[in-house]
Coordinates of C-alpha atoms in Angstrom, one line a residue:
M1 CA 11.4 6.4 5.4
A2 CA 10.3 8.4 8.8
A3 CA 7.9 10.6 6.6
T4 CA 6.6 7.7 4.4
A5 CA 6.2 5.7 8.5
L6 CA 4.1 8.7 10.0
I7 CA 1.4 8.7 7.2
F8 CA 1.1 5.0 7.3
I9 CA 0.8 5.1 11.0
S10 CA -2.0 7.7 10.4
I11 CA -3.2 5.7 8.3
G12 CA -3.3 2.4 10.7
I13 CA -4.3 4.7 13.4
T14 CA -7.9 4.9 11.7
I15 CA -8.3 0.7 10.8
P16 CA -9.8 -1.0 14.3
V17 CA -12.2 2.1 14.2
L18 CA -13.5 2.7 11.3
P19 CA -15.3 -1.0 10.5
F20 CA -17.3 0.3 13.8
F21 CA -17.7 3.4 13.2
V22 CA -19.6 2.6 9.9
T23 CA -21.6 -0.1 11.3
D24 CA -22.2 1.1 15.1
T25 CA -22.0 5.2 14.5
L26 CA -23.3 5.5 11.1
D27 CA -25.3 2.1 11.0
A28 CA -24.4 0.4 7.8
D29 CA -23.8 -2.7 6.6
E30 CA -20.5 -4.7 5.9
S31 CA -20.8 -3.3 2.4
A32 CA -21.0 0.3 3.3
V33 CA -17.4 -1.0 5.5
G34 CA -15.7 -1.9 1.9
L35 CA -17.4 1.2 0.1
V36 CA -15.7 3.7 2.8
F37 CA -12.2 1.8 2.2
A38 CA -13.2 2.0 -1.3
A39 CA -13.5 5.4 -2.2
A40 CA -9.7 6.3 -0.6
A41 CA -7.7 4.0 -3.6
V42 CA -10.3 5.1 -6.0
S43 CA -9.3 8.8 -5.4
A44 CA -5.6 7.7 -5.3
V45 CA -6.1 6.3 -8.8
L46 CA -7.8 9.1 -10.6
C47 CA -5.0 11.5 -9.4
R48 CA -2.6 9.5 -11.0
P49 CA -1.6 11.1 -14.3
A50 CA -1.2 14.6 -11.7
L51 CA 0.8 13.4 -9.4
G52 CA 3.4 12.0 -11.9
W53 CA 3.5 15.2 -13.4
I54 CA 4.2 16.9 -10.8
G55 CA 6.4 14.6 -9.0
D56 CA 8.7 14.4 -12.0
N57 CA 8.0 18.3 -12.7
R58 CA 8.0 20.1 -9.6
G59 CA 9.8 17.6 -7.6
R60 CA 9.7 14.7 -5.1
R61 CA 10.3 16.4 -2.2
I62 CA 6.8 19.3 -3.3
L63 CA 4.8 15.8 -3.6
L64 CA 5.6 14.4 -0.4
R65 CA 4.1 17.6 1.2
L66 CA 1.1 18.2 -0.4
G67 CA 0.1 13.9 0.2
S68 CA 1.1 14.7 3.7
V69 CA -1.0 18.2 4.0
L70 CA -3.8 16.2 2.1
C71 CA -4.3 13.3 3.7
A72 CA -4.0 15.3 6.9
A73 CA -7.2 17.4 5.7
G74 CA -8.7 14.7 4.9
L75 CA -8.7 12.4 8.3
L76 CA -9.7 15.6 9.9
G77 CA -12.8 15.8 7.6
H78 CA -13.3 12.4 9.6
L79 CA -14.0 14.3 12.5
L80 CA -16.5 15.9 10.9
A81 CA -18.2 13.2 9.5
S82 CA -21.9 12.7 10.3
D83 CA -23.1 10.8 7.4
M84 CA -22.2 7.9 4.9
T85 CA -22.0 11.0 2.3
S86 CA -19.5 12.8 4.2
L87 CA -17.0 10.2 5.6
V88 CA -16.5 8.9 2.2
V89 CA -15.5 12.3 0.9
A90 CA -13.3 12.7 3.3
R91 CA -11.7 9.8 2.3
L92 CA -11.3 10.8 -1.5
V93 CA -9.3 13.4 0.1
V94 CA -6.9 11.0 1.9
G95 CA -6.8 9.2 -0.8
A96 CA -5.3 11.5 -2.9
G97 CA -2.8 12.5 0.0
Q98 CA -2.1 8.6 0.4
A99 CA -1.3 8.4 -3.5
G100 CA 1.0 11.4 -3.3
V101 CA 3.1 10.2 -0.4
M102 CA 3.4 6.8 -1.8
V103 CA 4.7 8.0 -5.2
A104 CA 6.6 10.5 -3.8
A105 CA 8.5 8.0 -1.4
T106 CA 8.8 5.3 -4.0
T107 CA 10.5 7.2 -6.6
L108 CA 12.9 9.0 -3.7
A109 CA 13.9 5.5 -2.7
I110 CA 14.8 5.1 -7.0
D111 CA 16.6 8.3 -6.4
L112 CA 18.9 7.9 -3.6
S113 CA 20.0 4.3 -3.5
P114 CA 23.1 2.8 -5.8
K115 CA 22.9 1.5 -8.9
G116 CA 22.1 -2.3 -8.6
R117 CA 20.6 -1.8 -5.1
R118 CA 17.2 -0.7 -5.9
G119 CA 15.1 -3.5 -4.8
E120 CA 17.0 -3.0 -1.4
A121 CA 16.1 0.2 -1.2
S122 CA 12.5 0.0 -2.3
S123 CA 12.1 -3.3 0.5
Y124 CA 13.6 -0.6 3.1
L125 CA 10.6 2.1 2.0
F126 CA 8.1 -1.0 2.0
I127 CA 9.5 -1.9 5.7
A128 CA 8.3 2.1 6.9
L129 CA 4.7 1.7 4.8
Q130 CA 4.4 -2.0 6.8
V131 CA 5.1 -0.5 10.5
G132 CA 3.1 2.0 9.4
L133 CA 0.3 0.1 8.8
G134 CA 0.8 -2.6 11.8
T135 CA 1.7 -0.5 14.6
G136 CA -0.9 2.5 13.8
P137 CA -4.2 0.0 15.2
A138 CA -2.2 -0.6 18.1
I139 CA -2.3 3.1 18.1
G140 CA -5.4 3.2 17.7
E141 CA -6.7 0.6 20.0
G142 CA -5.4 2.4 22.4
F143 CA -7.2 5.9 21.4
R144 CA -10.3 4.1 20.7
H145 CA -11.2 4.0 24.6
F146 CA -12.0 7.6 24.7
G147 CA -14.1 7.9 21.7
A148 CA -13.4 7.9 17.6
D149 CA -12.9 11.8 17.6
A150 CA -9.7 11.0 19.5
V151 CA -8.3 9.0 16.8
W152 CA -9.4 11.2 13.9
I153 CA -6.8 14.2 15.9
A154 CA -4.5 11.8 16.5
A155 CA -4.5 10.3 12.7
T156 CA -4.3 14.1 12.1
A157 CA -1.4 15.1 14.3
T158 CA 0.8 12.4 12.9
C159 CA 0.2 13.0 9.8
L160 CA 0.6 16.9 9.6
L161 CA 4.6 15.7 11.6
S162 CA 5.0 13.9 8.5
A163 CA 5.5 16.9 6.6
G164 CA 7.3 18.3 8.6
F165 CA 9.6 15.8 8.6
A166 CA 9.4 15.7 4.7
S167 CA 10.7 19.1 4.7
T168 CA 13.5 18.0 5.7
L169 CA 14.7 15.4 2.9
P170 CA 16.9 16.1 0.4
R171 CA 16.9 17.5 -2.9
V172 CA 17.4 15.9 -5.8
R173 CA 18.6 17.5 -8.7
R174 CA 17.0 16.2 -11.8
R175 CA 16.8 18.4 -15.1
S176 CA 13.3 19.9 -16.1
S177 CA 11.8 18.8 -19.4
N178 CA 13.1 22.4 -21.1
E179 CA 16.9 20.7 -20.1
R180 CA 16.1 17.6 -21.6
A181 CA 14.1 19.2 -25.1
A182 CA 17.4 21.6 -25.7
D183 CA 19.3 18.0 -25.3
G184 CA 17.0 16.5 -28.7
K185 CA 15.8 13.7 -25.7
R186 CA 12.1 13.5 -25.8
V187 CA 10.8 11.6 -22.9
N188 CA 8.6 8.5 -24.6
V189 CA 7.1 7.0 -21.3
D190 CA 7.0 3.0 -21.7
Y191 CA 3.9 2.2 -19.4
G192 CA 3.3 -1.0 -21.1
V193 CA 5.9 -2.6 -18.5
A194 CA 4.8 -0.5 -15.7
I195 CA 0.9 -1.3 -16.6
R196 CA 1.8 -5.5 -16.4
I197 CA 3.7 -5.4 -13.2
G198 CA 0.8 -3.6 -11.3
L199 CA -1.7 -5.6 -12.0
L200 CA 0.1 -8.6 -10.2
A201 CA 1.5 -6.1 -7.7
G202 CA -2.8 -5.3 -7.3
L203 CA -4.1 -8.5 -6.8
G204 CA -1.4 -9.9 -4.3
T205 CA -2.1 -6.9 -2.8
L206 CA -6.2 -6.6 -3.1
G207 CA -6.2 -9.8 -0.4
F208 CA -4.1 -8.1 2.2
A209 CA -6.0 -5.2 1.8
G210 CA -9.2 -6.7 2.4
Y211 CA -7.5 -8.1 5.5
L212 CA -6.5 -5.1 6.5
A213 CA -10.4 -3.9 6.6
F214 CA -12.3 -7.0 7.9
L215 CA -9.9 -8.1 10.3
P216 CA -11.0 -6.7 13.4
L217 CA -15.1 -7.1 12.3
Y218 CA -14.2 -11.3 11.4
S219 CA -12.2 -10.8 14.8
S220 CA -14.8 -10.0 16.9
E221 CA -17.4 -13.8 15.3
I222 CA -14.1 -15.6 16.6
D223 CA -14.3 -14.2 20.1
V224 CA -10.6 -12.0 19.6
A225 CA -11.5 -9.2 21.7
S226 CA -8.3 -6.8 20.2
T227 CA -6.7 -7.3 17.0
A228 CA -3.8 -4.9 18.0
G229 CA -2.1 -8.1 18.7
I230 CA -2.6 -9.7 15.3
F231 CA -1.7 -6.2 13.2
L232 CA 1.7 -6.3 15.0
L233 CA 2.2 -10.1 14.5
A234 CA 1.7 -8.9 10.7
S235 CA 3.5 -6.0 10.4
G236 CA 6.8 -7.9 12.6
T237 CA 6.9 -10.7 10.6
I238 CA 6.8 -8.0 7.0
A239 CA 9.5 -5.7 8.9
I240 CA 11.7 -9.0 10.2
V241 CA 11.4 -10.2 6.5
R242 CA 12.2 -8.3 4.5
L243 CA 15.3 -6.5 7.0
S244 CA 16.9 -9.9 7.0
A245 CA 16.4 -10.3 3.3
A246 CA 16.2 -6.9 1.4
K247 CA 19.6 -7.8 -0.4
V248 CA 17.2 -10.9 -1.7
P249 CA 15.3 -9.4 -4.8
D250 CA 18.6 -7.5 -6.1
R251 CA 20.8 -11.4 -5.9
L252 CA 17.8 -14.2 -7.0
G253 CA 15.8 -12.1 -9.7
A254 CA 12.5 -10.4 -9.6
R255 CA 10.4 -13.4 -11.1
R256 CA 11.5 -16.3 -8.4
V257 CA 11.4 -13.8 -5.5
A258 CA 8.0 -12.6 -6.5
R259 CA 6.7 -16.6 -6.9
A260 CA 8.0 -17.6 -3.7
S261 CA 5.8 -14.4 -2.7
L262 CA 2.8 -15.1 -4.3
V263 CA 2.8 -18.8 -3.8
M264 CA 2.4 -18.1 0.5
L265 CA 0.3 -15.8 -0.2
T266 CA -2.4 -18.0 -1.7
I267 CA -0.7 -20.8 1.0
G268 CA -1.9 -18.1 3.7
F269 CA -5.0 -17.2 2.8
I270 CA -6.5 -20.3 2.3
V271 CA -5.3 -20.9 5.6
I272 CA -7.2 -18.2 7.6
A273 CA -10.1 -19.6 5.2
A274 CA -10.6 -23.1 6.3
W275 CA -9.4 -22.6 10.2
H276 CA -11.7 -20.6 11.4
S277 CA -10.5 -20.1 15.0
L278 CA -7.6 -17.8 16.4
P279 CA -4.4 -19.9 15.5
G280 CA -6.1 -20.6 12.4
L281 CA -5.9 -17.0 11.7
L282 CA -2.3 -16.6 13.3
V283 CA -1.0 -18.8 11.6
G284 CA -2.6 -17.6 8.2
T285 CA -1.4 -14.4 9.1
V286 CA 1.8 -15.4 9.8
V287 CA 2.8 -16.9 6.1
M288 CA 0.4 -14.9 4.3
A289 CA 2.8 -12.0 5.8
A290 CA 5.7 -13.7 4.8
G291 CA 4.2 -14.0 1.2
M292 CA 3.3 -10.3 1.6
S293 CA 7.0 -9.0 2.7
L294 CA 9.3 -9.4 -0.6
L295 CA 6.1 -9.3 -3.4
V296 CA 5.8 -5.5 -3.5
P297 CA 9.7 -5.1 -3.3
S298 CA 10.7 -8.0 -6.1
L299 CA 8.3 -6.1 -9.0
V300 CA 9.1 -3.0 -8.0
L301 CA 12.7 -4.2 -9.6
S302 CA 11.2 -5.5 -12.7
A303 CA 9.0 -2.2 -13.3
T304 CA 12.1 0.3 -13.0
A305 CA 13.8 -1.9 -15.1
G306 CA 16.0 0.3 -17.5
V307 CA 13.8 3.4 -16.6
S308 CA 15.5 6.8 -18.2
E309 CA 15.1 9.8 -16.5
G310 CA 12.3 11.9 -17.1
E311 CA 10.6 8.7 -16.6
E312 CA 10.4 7.5 -13.5
T313 CA 7.9 9.6 -11.1
R314 CA 5.5 8.6 -14.5
R315 CA 6.5 5.3 -14.1
M316 CA 6.2 4.4 -10.6
S317 CA 2.8 6.0 -10.6
A318 CA 1.5 3.7 -13.0
F319 CA 2.8 0.9 -11.2
T320 CA 1.7 2.1 -8.1
L321 CA -2.3 2.7 -9.7
F322 CA -2.7 -0.8 -9.4
L323 CA -1.9 -1.3 -5.7
D324 CA -4.3 1.3 -5.4
L325 CA -6.4 -0.6 -7.5
G326 CA -6.1 -3.7 -5.2
A327 CA -6.5 -1.8 -2.2
A328 CA -10.0 0.0 -3.6
L329 CA -11.3 -3.9 -4.8
G330 CA -10.1 -5.5 -2.1
P331 CA -12.1 -4.3 0.6
A332 CA -15.4 -3.5 -1.8
M333 CA -15.5 -7.1 -2.7
L334 CA -14.7 -8.8 0.1
G335 CA -17.6 -6.6 2.0
I336 CA -19.9 -8.5 -0.8
V337 CA -18.5 -11.1 -0.4
A338 CA -18.8 -11.5 3.1
T339 CA -23.1 -9.7 3.4
S340 CA -24.4 -12.6 1.1
G341 CA -22.1 -14.9 2.5
S342 CA -19.1 -15.7 5.1
Y343 CA -15.9 -14.2 5.9
A344 CA -14.6 -17.7 4.9
T345 CA -15.2 -17.3 1.4
A346 CA -13.9 -13.6 1.2
F347 CA -10.7 -15.3 2.2
A348 CA -10.8 -17.6 -0.7
V349 CA -11.3 -15.0 -2.8
C350 CA -8.0 -13.4 -1.3
A351 CA -6.5 -16.8 -2.1
G352 CA -7.6 -16.8 -5.7
A353 CA -6.4 -13.4 -6.3
A354 CA -2.8 -13.9 -5.6
G355 CA -3.1 -18.0 -7.5
V356 CA -4.3 -16.1 -11.2
A357 CA -0.9 -13.4 -10.5
L358 CA 1.0 -16.2 -9.8
V359 CA -0.2 -17.4 -13.0
L360 CA 0.1 -14.2 -15.2
L361 CA 4.1 -14.0 -13.5
L362 CA 5.4 -16.7 -15.0
R363 CA 3.6 -16.1 -18.6
W364 CA 4.2 -12.2 -18.2
V365 CA 7.9 -12.5 -16.7
P366 CA 10.4 -14.9 -18.7
A367 CA 12.7 -17.2 -16.9
R368 CA 15.8 -15.3 -17.9
S369 CA 14.9 -12.5 -15.6
Q370 CA 15.4 -14.6 -12.5
A371 CA 19.2 -12.7 -12.2
G372 CA 19.4 -9.8 -10.7

């Protein structure tokens, strides 16, 4: 969890600075902000097949260390970026590293969790992720006073610290592909479940990714000087709900918990879109964050149901691919909508995406899967 938290702290450090770096320093518009955030997710998607193979055949620790180092290299590239092209290249490297960390950490949580407690284990893992994304912006706001270069350096150093923590993780003994072949056991990876459940997670994540990307600019529009407290409110809500309800997905089942999560996500974004003020932003953030808190952990439980040895990382690689697609499409779509319309319309799109996910959940996941 420490290695994962550090990676997402480093990503979070850049969030309150990156939009203004694009619009002010590089003199680009809101659509370019969406492009920059989306670039990281695009490379994460493209790297997924290779990452799944590395995790299953070379080990989760190696993949986690590799991801941390790639993130550090990409963030160091921000320091050297002087135009949109070089910044997008740096973001592509960050995306590949972030994907490696996400796939390795999610699979390790499955490997190390007791039977029947995978939902709880993934809840704790995603606490680390959200705490990182929540506390990182507060740190970034502090370093912002020293200039963008200080922000990039702090983020890079945090990634390198994560690589050090990754080296201390326990080794998980996995039989190699050759050993399984010797037993006559061929692994056929069932991607269908991971794709369907991953699409639900991606639609739910789309709005949250756009929220993170455009919160600084939206807050400035409604005369909120600093977003550090709002980011902390979102991450704190997610952490509290996940800590207090970590066992809920295992006990109640993925369908029931995911359904409630998507309802809250939809309501939260509707409040933000309709109530154009600081109170509306705060209320909507709490409701939205409460919904986001258990959505992905409950869907991880569905995606890993019946997983077999040798399939784990590739199954999770396919599932988390849609989280990256959501992270790519969220900022990109909202950038276009915000440029041609308004932030209120953009957040309404976020609500719509969560609503579509809710409809698909009710169609794809049978009611009998309620039991954990």
